[in-house]
XYZ file of C-alpha atoms in Angstrom:
645
model
C 70.136 132.322 130.352
C 73.766 133.280 130.714
C 74.532 129.594 131.266
C 72.371 128.294 128.438
C 74.548 130.560 126.354
C 77.656 129.017 127.775
C 76.208 125.743 126.461
C 75.647 126.803 123.134
C 79.051 128.388 122.770
C 80.672 125.156 124.130
C 78.563 123.145 121.488
C 79.615 125.111 118.528
C 83.445 124.821 119.592
C 83.225 121.061 118.788
C 83.536 121.449 115.158
C 85.698 124.255 114.821
C 88.319 123.079 117.196
C 88.295 119.615 115.129
C 88.781 121.395 111.910
C 91.643 123.221 113.189
C 93.324 120.099 114.496
C 92.932 118.273 111.081
C 94.697 120.974 109.369
C 97.623 120.750 111.799
C 97.750 116.958 111.130
C 97.648 117.039 107.454
C 100.560 119.450 107.269
C 102.379 117.359 109.677
C 102.233 114.377 107.164
C 104.590 115.978 104.702
C 107.342 116.589 107.636
C 110.200 113.728 108.033
C 113.227 113.435 110.172
C 115.341 110.858 109.411
C 115.800 107.963 112.090
C 119.698 107.469 111.538
C 122.506 109.877 110.478
C 123.748 109.381 106.867
C 126.888 107.433 106.266
C 129.353 108.204 103.500
C 131.486 105.497 101.824
C 134.567 105.851 99.578
C 135.202 103.930 96.464
C 136.207 100.309 97.737
C 134.756 100.889 101.098
C 133.297 97.749 102.818
C 129.610 97.215 102.752
C 128.358 94.469 105.385
C 125.017 93.015 104.669
C 122.752 91.938 107.740
C 120.208 89.283 107.631
C 117.026 89.264 109.290
C 114.387 87.013 110.027
C 112.183 84.978 107.550
C 108.692 85.957 107.331
C 105.614 84.366 105.932
C 101.956 86.058 105.780
C 100.570 82.389 105.792
C 102.075 81.303 109.019
C 102.602 84.910 110.851
C 105.822 82.897 112.468
C 109.147 84.376 111.879
C 112.346 82.177 111.936
C 115.870 83.223 112.072
C 117.882 83.224 108.828
C 120.268 80.373 109.955
C 117.217 78.109 110.950
C 117.751 77.120 107.322
C 121.254 75.846 106.155
C 122.437 78.808 104.475
C 125.995 79.673 104.062
C 127.097 81.089 107.710
C 130.084 83.574 108.248
C 132.910 82.450 109.967
C 131.313 83.752 113.270
C 127.383 84.511 113.723
C 127.314 87.747 115.619
C 123.657 89.135 116.748
C 123.188 92.719 116.377
C 122.103 94.935 119.196
C 118.336 94.894 119.204
C 116.051 97.246 121.105
C 112.742 96.220 122.749
C 110.268 96.682 120.015
C 112.666 94.748 117.464
C 112.641 91.671 119.662
C 108.979 92.012 120.295
C 108.422 92.050 116.566
C 110.539 88.845 116.128
C 113.482 90.758 114.676
C 116.706 88.447 114.644
C 119.538 90.626 113.053
C 122.806 88.926 112.251
C 125.918 89.113 110.087
C 126.238 87.471 106.659
C 128.748 86.188 104.319
C 127.624 88.747 101.905
C 130.362 91.691 101.784
C 130.566 94.022 98.893
C 133.111 97.008 98.029
C 131.532 100.154 97.338
C 131.009 100.719 93.394
C 133.053 97.785 92.664
C 130.881 95.098 90.814
C 131.169 91.544 91.536
C 129.944 88.641 89.354
C 129.142 85.144 89.975
C 130.813 85.383 93.597
C 130.667 81.860 95.159
C 129.490 81.801 98.662
C 129.530 77.909 99.458
C 128.428 74.599 98.627
C 125.896 72.849 100.510
C 124.887 69.052 100.557
C 121.365 68.559 101.331
C 120.173 65.589 103.790
C 116.522 64.440 104.152
C 116.211 66.587 107.322
C 117.345 69.930 105.362
C 115.643 69.389 102.379
C 112.309 68.800 104.275
C 112.890 72.164 106.318
C 113.481 74.270 102.812
C 110.386 72.559 101.194
C 108.347 73.532 104.084
C 109.406 77.059 104.179
C 108.611 77.207 100.514
C 105.080 75.783 100.973
C 104.361 78.460 103.631
C 105.627 81.205 101.190
C 108.664 82.384 103.384
C 110.543 85.278 102.303
C 114.165 86.347 103.258
C 114.971 89.605 104.762
C 118.347 91.450 104.521
C 119.557 94.716 105.476
C 122.126 96.902 103.912
C 122.821 100.516 105.541
C 120.018 100.037 107.422
C 117.839 99.779 104.244
C 115.663 96.475 103.912
C 116.125 94.264 100.828
C 113.427 94.710 98.287
C 112.476 92.832 94.976
C 111.092 95.574 92.002
C 108.254 93.966 90.178
C 106.927 96.133 87.217
C 103.049 96.670 87.482
C 101.462 95.574 84.153
C 98.493 98.305 84.451
C 100.875 101.292 84.892
C 103.517 102.294 82.488
C 107.016 102.291 84.024
C 105.472 101.910 87.582
C 107.251 99.413 89.828
C 106.031 97.906 93.182
C 108.716 96.689 96.019
C 108.032 93.735 97.763
C 110.125 93.390 100.849
C 112.549 90.242 100.990
C 113.027 87.420 98.378
C 111.365 84.086 98.332
C 113.284 81.177 99.544
C 112.138 79.321 96.503
C 109.395 78.233 94.043
C 107.315 75.235 93.291
C 106.939 74.081 89.742
C 107.255 71.297 86.960
C 109.984 69.886 84.623
C 108.707 70.168 81.072
C 106.660 67.096 80.245
C 106.481 66.058 83.912
C 103.472 66.091 86.042
C 105.512 65.946 89.338
C 105.376 69.149 91.548
C 109.182 69.876 92.475
C 110.628 72.546 95.250
C 113.640 74.753 93.457
C 115.694 76.967 96.026
C 116.764 80.705 94.991
C 120.289 80.227 95.370
C 121.696 82.991 92.996
C 120.927 86.564 94.091
C 121.568 89.477 91.664
C 121.975 92.527 93.988
C 121.769 96.349 92.881
C 123.074 98.928 95.050
C 121.716 102.381 94.407
C 124.079 105.298 95.701
C 123.740 109.002 95.583
C 127.236 110.543 94.788
C 128.526 113.580 96.328
C 128.975 116.605 93.665
C 132.307 117.762 95.148
C 133.846 114.907 97.083
C 134.534 111.058 96.122
C 132.065 109.834 98.397
C 128.459 108.250 97.981
C 125.633 107.473 99.989
C 123.451 104.123 99.813
C 119.928 104.942 98.683
C 118.444 101.528 97.461
C 119.094 97.774 97.986
C 117.433 95.516 95.489
C 117.624 91.923 94.365
C 116.280 89.749 91.861
C 116.443 86.023 92.968
C 117.356 82.806 90.640
C 117.276 79.313 91.030
C 120.217 77.922 88.999
C 121.697 74.201 89.095
C 125.410 75.158 88.740
C 127.616 73.123 87.124
C 131.469 73.074 87.323
C 134.329 70.644 85.885
C 136.484 68.140 87.810
C 136.252 67.688 91.608
C 135.018 70.641 94.044
C 137.819 71.927 95.894
C 136.617 75.472 97.648
C 134.660 78.593 96.994
C 137.265 79.855 94.355
C 136.122 76.978 91.820
C 135.134 78.300 88.392
C 131.403 77.432 87.373
C 130.363 76.626 83.892
C 126.931 78.144 84.291
C 128.079 81.287 85.807
C 131.690 82.721 84.908
C 132.833 86.425 84.872
C 135.868 85.028 82.795
C 133.577 83.994 80.058
C 131.309 86.936 80.512
C 128.393 84.007 81.150
C 125.773 85.484 83.756
C 122.884 84.097 85.296
C 119.793 85.835 83.777
C 117.033 83.643 84.225
C 115.869 80.255 86.113
C 115.634 78.135 82.922
C 117.648 75.388 84.747
C 116.504 75.568 88.175
C 118.200 73.746 91.295
C 115.681 71.157 92.585
C 115.585 70.431 96.380
C 116.165 66.758 97.143
C 117.916 64.427 99.506
C 121.976 64.071 98.729
C 121.636 67.254 96.058
C 124.312 69.671 95.949
C 123.469 73.327 96.291
C 125.869 76.162 95.325
C 124.989 79.825 96.567
C 126.091 82.466 94.399
C 125.653 86.244 93.953
C 126.266 89.287 91.781
C 126.421 92.746 92.785
C 125.869 96.022 90.486
C 126.082 99.524 91.534
C 123.825 101.987 90.120
C 124.120 105.973 90.587
C 120.835 107.455 91.404
C 119.489 110.894 91.791
C 117.558 109.968 94.857
C 118.988 111.979 97.752
C 119.672 110.256 100.868
C 116.817 111.978 102.978
C 114.459 110.879 100.231
C 115.667 107.090 100.084
C 112.826 105.826 102.048
C 110.245 107.284 99.780
C 110.290 104.367 97.517
C 109.489 102.176 100.417
C 106.634 104.447 101.742
C 105.113 105.314 98.341
C 101.283 105.111 98.640
C 99.573 104.019 95.475
C 96.466 104.439 97.166
C 96.339 107.931 98.560
C 92.813 108.400 97.181
C 91.449 105.680 99.083
C 92.877 107.319 102.159
C 91.293 110.499 101.444
C 88.133 109.012 100.745
C 88.348 107.480 104.397
C 89.041 110.877 105.746
C 85.833 112.238 103.697
C 83.896 109.206 104.904
C 84.644 109.969 108.454
C 84.057 113.719 108.337
C 80.670 112.909 106.992
C 79.951 110.964 109.879
C 81.087 113.805 111.987
C 79.388 116.574 110.363
C 76.161 114.367 110.652
C 76.513 114.143 114.489
C 78.011 117.569 114.721
C 74.357 118.596 113.172
C 72.482 116.579 115.843
C 74.677 117.971 118.416
C 74.005 121.480 117.148
C 70.334 120.641 117.022
C 70.364 119.577 120.674
C 72.308 122.215 122.166
C 71.249 125.453 119.969
C 67.365 124.514 119.881
C 66.195 121.572 122.100
C 68.464 122.264 125.215
C 68.425 125.759 124.991
C 64.560 125.636 125.032
C 64.419 123.321 127.901
C 66.663 125.245 129.982
C 64.991 128.570 129.303
C 61.637 126.736 130.214
C 62.952 125.331 133.425
C 64.201 128.407 134.598
C 61.152 130.253 133.974
C 58.657 128.065 135.961
C 57.527 129.854 138.762
C 54.723 128.230 140.435
C 54.797 124.665 142.496
C 52.003 123.475 139.949
C 54.155 124.284 137.092
C 57.419 122.648 138.556
C 55.034 119.547 139.149
C 53.912 119.238 135.446
C 57.527 119.648 134.281
C 58.707 116.433 132.015
C 62.336 115.514 130.578
C 65.640 115.379 131.789
C 65.033 118.017 134.872
C 63.086 115.491 136.672
C 66.002 113.221 137.374
C 68.172 116.140 138.753
C 68.002 114.188 142.262
C 69.519 110.893 140.888
C 71.519 111.785 137.913
C 74.803 111.992 140.156
C 74.188 108.962 142.062
C 77.344 106.642 141.828
C 76.564 103.557 139.785
C 76.755 100.084 140.284
C 80.262 98.735 140.379
C 81.456 102.139 140.594
C 85.098 100.913 141.594
C 85.156 98.942 138.100
C 84.210 102.014 136.341
C 86.905 104.215 138.063
C 89.681 101.533 136.888
C 88.428 101.438 133.446
C 88.367 105.151 133.127
C 91.880 105.670 134.530
C 93.086 102.899 132.292
C 91.319 104.663 129.346
C 93.031 107.749 130.304
C 96.650 105.952 130.123
C 95.904 104.538 126.642
C 94.491 108.040 125.400
C 97.804 109.684 126.668
C 100.062 106.971 125.363
C 98.381 107.255 121.708
C 98.247 111.002 121.594
C 101.728 111.438 122.185
C 102.886 108.559 119.839
C 100.904 109.949 117.131
C 102.167 113.365 117.578
C 105.923 112.135 117.410
C 105.058 109.785 114.625
C 103.386 112.430 112.504
C 106.534 114.566 112.825
C 108.822 111.711 111.633
C 110.535 110.831 115.211
C 109.281 107.186 114.591
C 110.067 106.714 111.069
C 110.456 103.059 109.554
C 114.389 103.717 109.543
C 114.239 103.244 113.258
C 113.339 99.617 113.413
C 111.115 98.814 116.615
C 111.112 102.358 117.277
C 107.301 102.630 117.043
C 106.575 99.746 119.422
C 109.210 100.724 122.010
C 107.981 104.285 122.177
C 104.195 102.894 123.002
C 105.583 100.740 125.449
C 107.380 103.326 127.634
C 104.724 105.911 127.083
C 102.283 103.297 128.376
C 104.508 102.851 131.337
C 104.990 106.525 132.184
C 101.148 107.248 131.540
C 100.528 105.294 134.569
C 100.630 108.592 136.556
C 97.683 110.038 134.907
C 95.931 106.526 135.008
C 96.004 106.762 138.874
C 95.130 110.480 138.988
C 92.204 109.997 136.831
C 90.743 106.741 138.663
C 91.279 108.502 142.057
C 89.670 111.651 141.203
C 86.421 109.762 139.870
C 86.764 107.409 143.232
C 86.874 110.391 145.477
C 83.802 111.877 143.724
C 81.873 108.641 144.263
C 82.569 109.182 148.135
C 84.979 106.376 148.158
C 87.707 106.073 151.022
C 90.113 103.119 150.135
C 91.980 104.923 147.427
C 94.733 102.162 147.882
C 92.339 99.645 146.887
C 91.440 101.327 143.656
C 94.998 102.220 142.811
C 95.886 98.405 143.002
C 92.887 97.517 140.675
C 94.126 100.209 138.159
C 97.749 99.236 138.109
C 97.021 95.628 137.742
C 93.469 94.704 136.086
C 94.192 95.630 132.428
C 97.978 94.717 132.373
C 97.355 91.439 134.137
C 94.632 90.448 131.590
C 96.768 91.507 128.640
C 99.871 89.814 129.999
C 97.900 86.451 130.480
C 96.840 86.446 126.814
C 100.175 87.437 125.541
C 101.862 84.720 127.594
C 99.726 82.214 126.427
C 100.339 83.290 122.770
C 104.349 83.556 123.252
C 104.109 79.793 124.580
C 102.464 78.749 121.295
C 105.331 80.752 119.487
C 107.855 79.166 121.597
C 106.449 75.560 120.908
C 106.805 76.265 117.156
C 110.465 77.002 117.838
C 109.770 80.520 116.049
C 112.484 83.418 116.542
C 109.109 85.415 117.375
C 109.000 84.138 120.793
C 109.727 86.655 123.302
C 113.144 85.594 125.161
C 112.972 85.254 128.968
C 115.142 88.339 129.427
C 112.702 90.388 127.579
C 109.844 89.086 129.450
C 111.675 90.099 132.355
C 112.346 93.444 131.128
C 108.621 93.911 130.514
C 107.673 92.690 133.951
C 110.250 95.281 135.384
C 108.680 97.890 133.726
C 105.221 97.183 134.690
C 106.138 96.486 138.415
C 109.132 98.728 138.877
C 107.939 101.903 136.801
C 104.200 101.672 136.069
C 102.782 100.391 139.463
C 104.640 103.251 141.434
C 103.702 106.027 139.047
C 100.075 104.660 139.298
C 100.261 104.901 142.981
C 101.904 108.268 142.661
C 99.189 109.942 140.697
C 96.565 107.839 142.793
C 97.679 109.924 145.890
C 97.904 113.388 144.184
C 94.395 112.814 142.986
C 92.829 111.783 146.140
C 94.373 114.391 148.132
C 92.846 117.154 145.983
C 89.289 118.268 146.959
C 86.745 116.326 145.623
C 84.628 117.255 142.457
C 81.228 118.671 143.610
C 78.089 117.687 142.318
C 76.137 120.591 140.719
C 72.930 119.310 142.237
C 71.948 117.283 145.441
C 71.163 113.797 145.094
C 68.062 112.407 146.475
C 68.400 109.773 149.444
C 65.973 107.445 148.048
C 66.353 106.582 144.164
C 63.351 107.356 141.826
C 61.800 104.524 139.695
C 62.815 104.664 136.128
C 59.882 104.619 133.874
C 59.195 101.780 131.308
C 61.720 102.390 128.385
C 60.675 102.422 124.807
C 62.317 99.804 122.601
C 64.739 102.051 120.938
C 66.081 103.268 124.361
C 66.570 99.626 125.371
C 70.246 99.727 126.957
C 71.607 96.983 124.684
C 70.049 98.652 121.516
C 71.378 101.965 122.147
C 74.482 100.708 123.171
C 75.272 98.521 120.074
C 73.674 101.246 117.686
C 76.142 103.939 119.341
C 79.108 101.768 118.531
C 78.526 101.510 114.740
C 79.409 105.267 113.907
C 82.817 105.369 115.960
C 83.926 102.165 114.030
C 82.252 103.558 110.532
C 84.657 106.473 111.291
C 87.797 104.228 111.264
C 87.084 101.004 109.531
C 88.529 102.331 106.192
C 91.899 103.300 107.764
C 91.752 99.957 109.765
C 92.101 98.043 106.528
C 95.396 99.474 105.968
C 96.587 99.226 109.384
C 95.843 95.463 109.578
C 97.326 95.114 106.229
C 100.582 96.354 107.310
C 100.531 94.354 110.188
C 99.684 90.975 109.009
C 100.811 91.350 105.426
C 104.189 92.815 106.311
C 103.947 96.310 104.804
C 105.341 99.556 105.742
C 102.510 101.690 107.350
C 103.879 105.418 107.896
C 100.820 107.482 106.747
C 100.554 109.005 110.392
C 99.410 112.032 109.074
C 96.031 110.305 107.822
C 95.992 108.376 111.017
C 96.303 111.437 113.158
C 93.369 113.301 111.349
C 91.378 109.576 111.696
C 92.285 109.534 115.400
C 90.680 113.162 115.912
C 87.658 112.178 113.901
C 87.281 109.106 116.421
C 87.555 111.262 119.591
C 84.754 113.790 117.949
C 82.688 110.965 116.984
C 82.798 108.957 120.255
C 82.066 112.171 122.042
C 79.276 113.205 120.004
C 77.357 110.047 119.651
C 77.459 109.517 123.592
C 76.135 112.953 124.308
C 73.212 112.240 121.745
C 72.337 109.308 123.434
C 72.970 110.513 126.957
C 70.576 113.412 126.406
C 67.860 111.045 124.777
C 68.345 108.701 127.930
C 68.060 111.558 130.334
C 64.846 113.004 128.553
C 63.219 109.551 128.738
C 63.904 109.744 132.988
C 66.492 107.216 132.759
C 69.447 108.296 135.104
C 71.547 105.445 134.832
C 74.005 107.198 132.412
C 77.336 106.457 133.898
C 78.044 102.771 132.390
C 75.996 103.453 129.547
C 78.133 106.421 128.153
C 81.361 104.230 128.825
C 79.529 101.184 126.786
C 77.836 103.305 124.028
C 81.198 104.462 122.463
C 83.488 101.272 123.658
C 81.047 99.047 121.988
C 82.812 100.027 118.793
C 85.487 97.423 119.852
C 82.871 94.402 118.958
C 82.702 95.814 115.564
C 86.318 96.207 115.528
C 86.755 92.377 116.497
C 84.009 91.513 114.016
C 85.678 93.124 111.173
C 89.078 91.390 112.006
C 87.338 88.045 111.631
C 85.979 89.116 108.332
C 89.581 90.332 107.099
C 91.020 87.096 108.448
C 88.491 84.899 106.225
C 88.869 87.207 103.368
C 92.006 88.883 102.898
C 94.640 86.379 104.861
C 95.550 82.828 103.709
C 96.275 81.500 107.170
C 96.129 77.792 107.260
C 97.776 76.586 110.312
C 95.508 76.535 113.691
C 98.400 78.094 115.744
C 98.604 81.190 113.404
C 94.783 81.475 113.510
C 94.925 81.506 117.320
C 97.861 83.924 117.326
C 95.905 86.396 114.931
C 92.395 86.159 116.979
C 94.459 86.411 120.142
C 96.295 89.655 119.430
C 93.120 91.061 117.807
C 91.315 90.307 121.184
C 94.187 92.506 122.972
C 93.633 95.034 120.119
C 89.753 95.085 120.651
C 90.178 95.254 124.299
C 92.344 98.272 124.209
C 90.223 100.174 121.868
C 87.041 99.214 124.155
C 88.873 101.085 127.058
C 90.133 103.921 124.786
C 86.556 104.735 123.022
C 84.745 103.970 126.404
C 86.824 106.629 128.103
C 86.610 109.187 125.523
C 82.569 108.693 125.598
C 82.293 108.703 129.158
C 84.316 111.813 129.590
C 82.316 113.686 126.952
C 78.708 112.570 128.745
C 80.186 113.634 132.160
C 81.073 117.047 130.698
C 77.677 117.203 129.001
C 75.794 116.184 132.214
C 77.031 118.330 134.496
C 76.841 121.456 132.173
C 73.262 121.320 131.335
C 72.341 120.610 135.026
C 74.520 123.366 136.207
C 72.578 125.644 133.908
C 69.174 125.236 135.719
C 67.712 126.423 138.589
C 67.131 123.451 141.025
C 65.144 124.242 144.040
């Protein structure tokens, strides 16, 4: 009876502890720590604009800024990049755009370019593929403000400006390509109330296509243009006379700079970039997930408080041998329930890898929710995840070795090698093939050889030794004792009802964990593949906690039904039940590809499905491990609560 009451208390604690974590996660959403220190600029101070990659949602293949014949500075210098930036395809370089703080410029000529057949074709291809130009000033990305027609005074910010546009001359049916060769920059600053210093809080642009004119022969960049002349107060305000892209055409690149004082403080300058117009949908996502959790919690409570309590009381009150022979249900399989499963080594490897993933994601989300991995720290999120994955190898080795020793394994070195190499080698092989495809397209998104070597070093030099260390520690500890003795000869499993068929129950169990996260998954895919910022880690942390509870509860429910039907092969089924949600994740990714993305190139499609395959595989390992440990805890709890003769 005392053990039965223990099961009741642990069952009830599921919901209460989850709600506490939800409240903590929600409050952490509003806490922000800036990624860099503020920089003060005096009047006339030099502001240097950096250029970043060209990006397209159609191809998903980034290219460096100077892959097109834009005006270069005297010397092109690459900015220092972290590991995450390189993996994202960022290529940050200096540019000829130089401003003076709070000193406006009008019609500043950068250079004149004469196009040939090759360069004209390159510009046209980038315009056809909807490429955008990305720039950075004081660590702020360049945005194009667009007013929303459905809301008054509402502005949406798009990252970067289009290389150009396609259109037709009046009275002509021929489609032409026009380049955005004039940029009107607006630098917003917040002025110090006491000192004559200011901080940059906004960087906006309006691109125009202008066929510039000038008198006489072209001499140098100090030529006065008739289409854009600050002395005659003639400014570019429209693209009525656009610059066409054709062979042997001259293109003159110009820009304006305006400075605008803003009430926005430096600490809040990212708020406009991270503004959520769809926060109600996120709350709907959380509420939807909570409804699933409450439904499952009700089922678990019913099992723990009523059915399971009744079973334990009945089993413990059986006094005669005749009564014991007539008993039915999950107690009948007590002699086989802890029998090592088929392919137990592989299960140990996947459980250890899942623990590694769980630790990485949990720590990453905590730091992200606290603001340490803000978008101002470009590449910080991916860098943190890589290093956390490497150092979590210690826990992977420990978890796999503990389970392996419980299965009476003796060759811990073998299981350690599999844990250290199986999952990373599969992911690395897929990644290597995808990187070769990107390299074949001459994209800046291809990981350089030096970075690839750094990844291999992190794997072999740090992760593998830590896996061995954790495995050695775990194997040297005393083995986990089973609460009941295992029979020498396995009993025969009775014929199962159709709804207890392994494939049916596994696929059914995976629906609910996926249903708890699929709305938030939409925003994650949108941020990745449509190049938008994702910084709602408070919501994401809540959904992650809900995912953990959902995986645990659905696995416990189905595991109980399986044991009641006298089927003791629960080890792999508990892993696959919640892990099958990865199948629905991949199917949803395919649905998202055909309904939301406009990818036409075969290589881009292969890249999308290749990366989503890696993500789904990782999701399988994560959710499968959560379900396994929940079922492992539940099974040991109930069998230690009854009297076994």
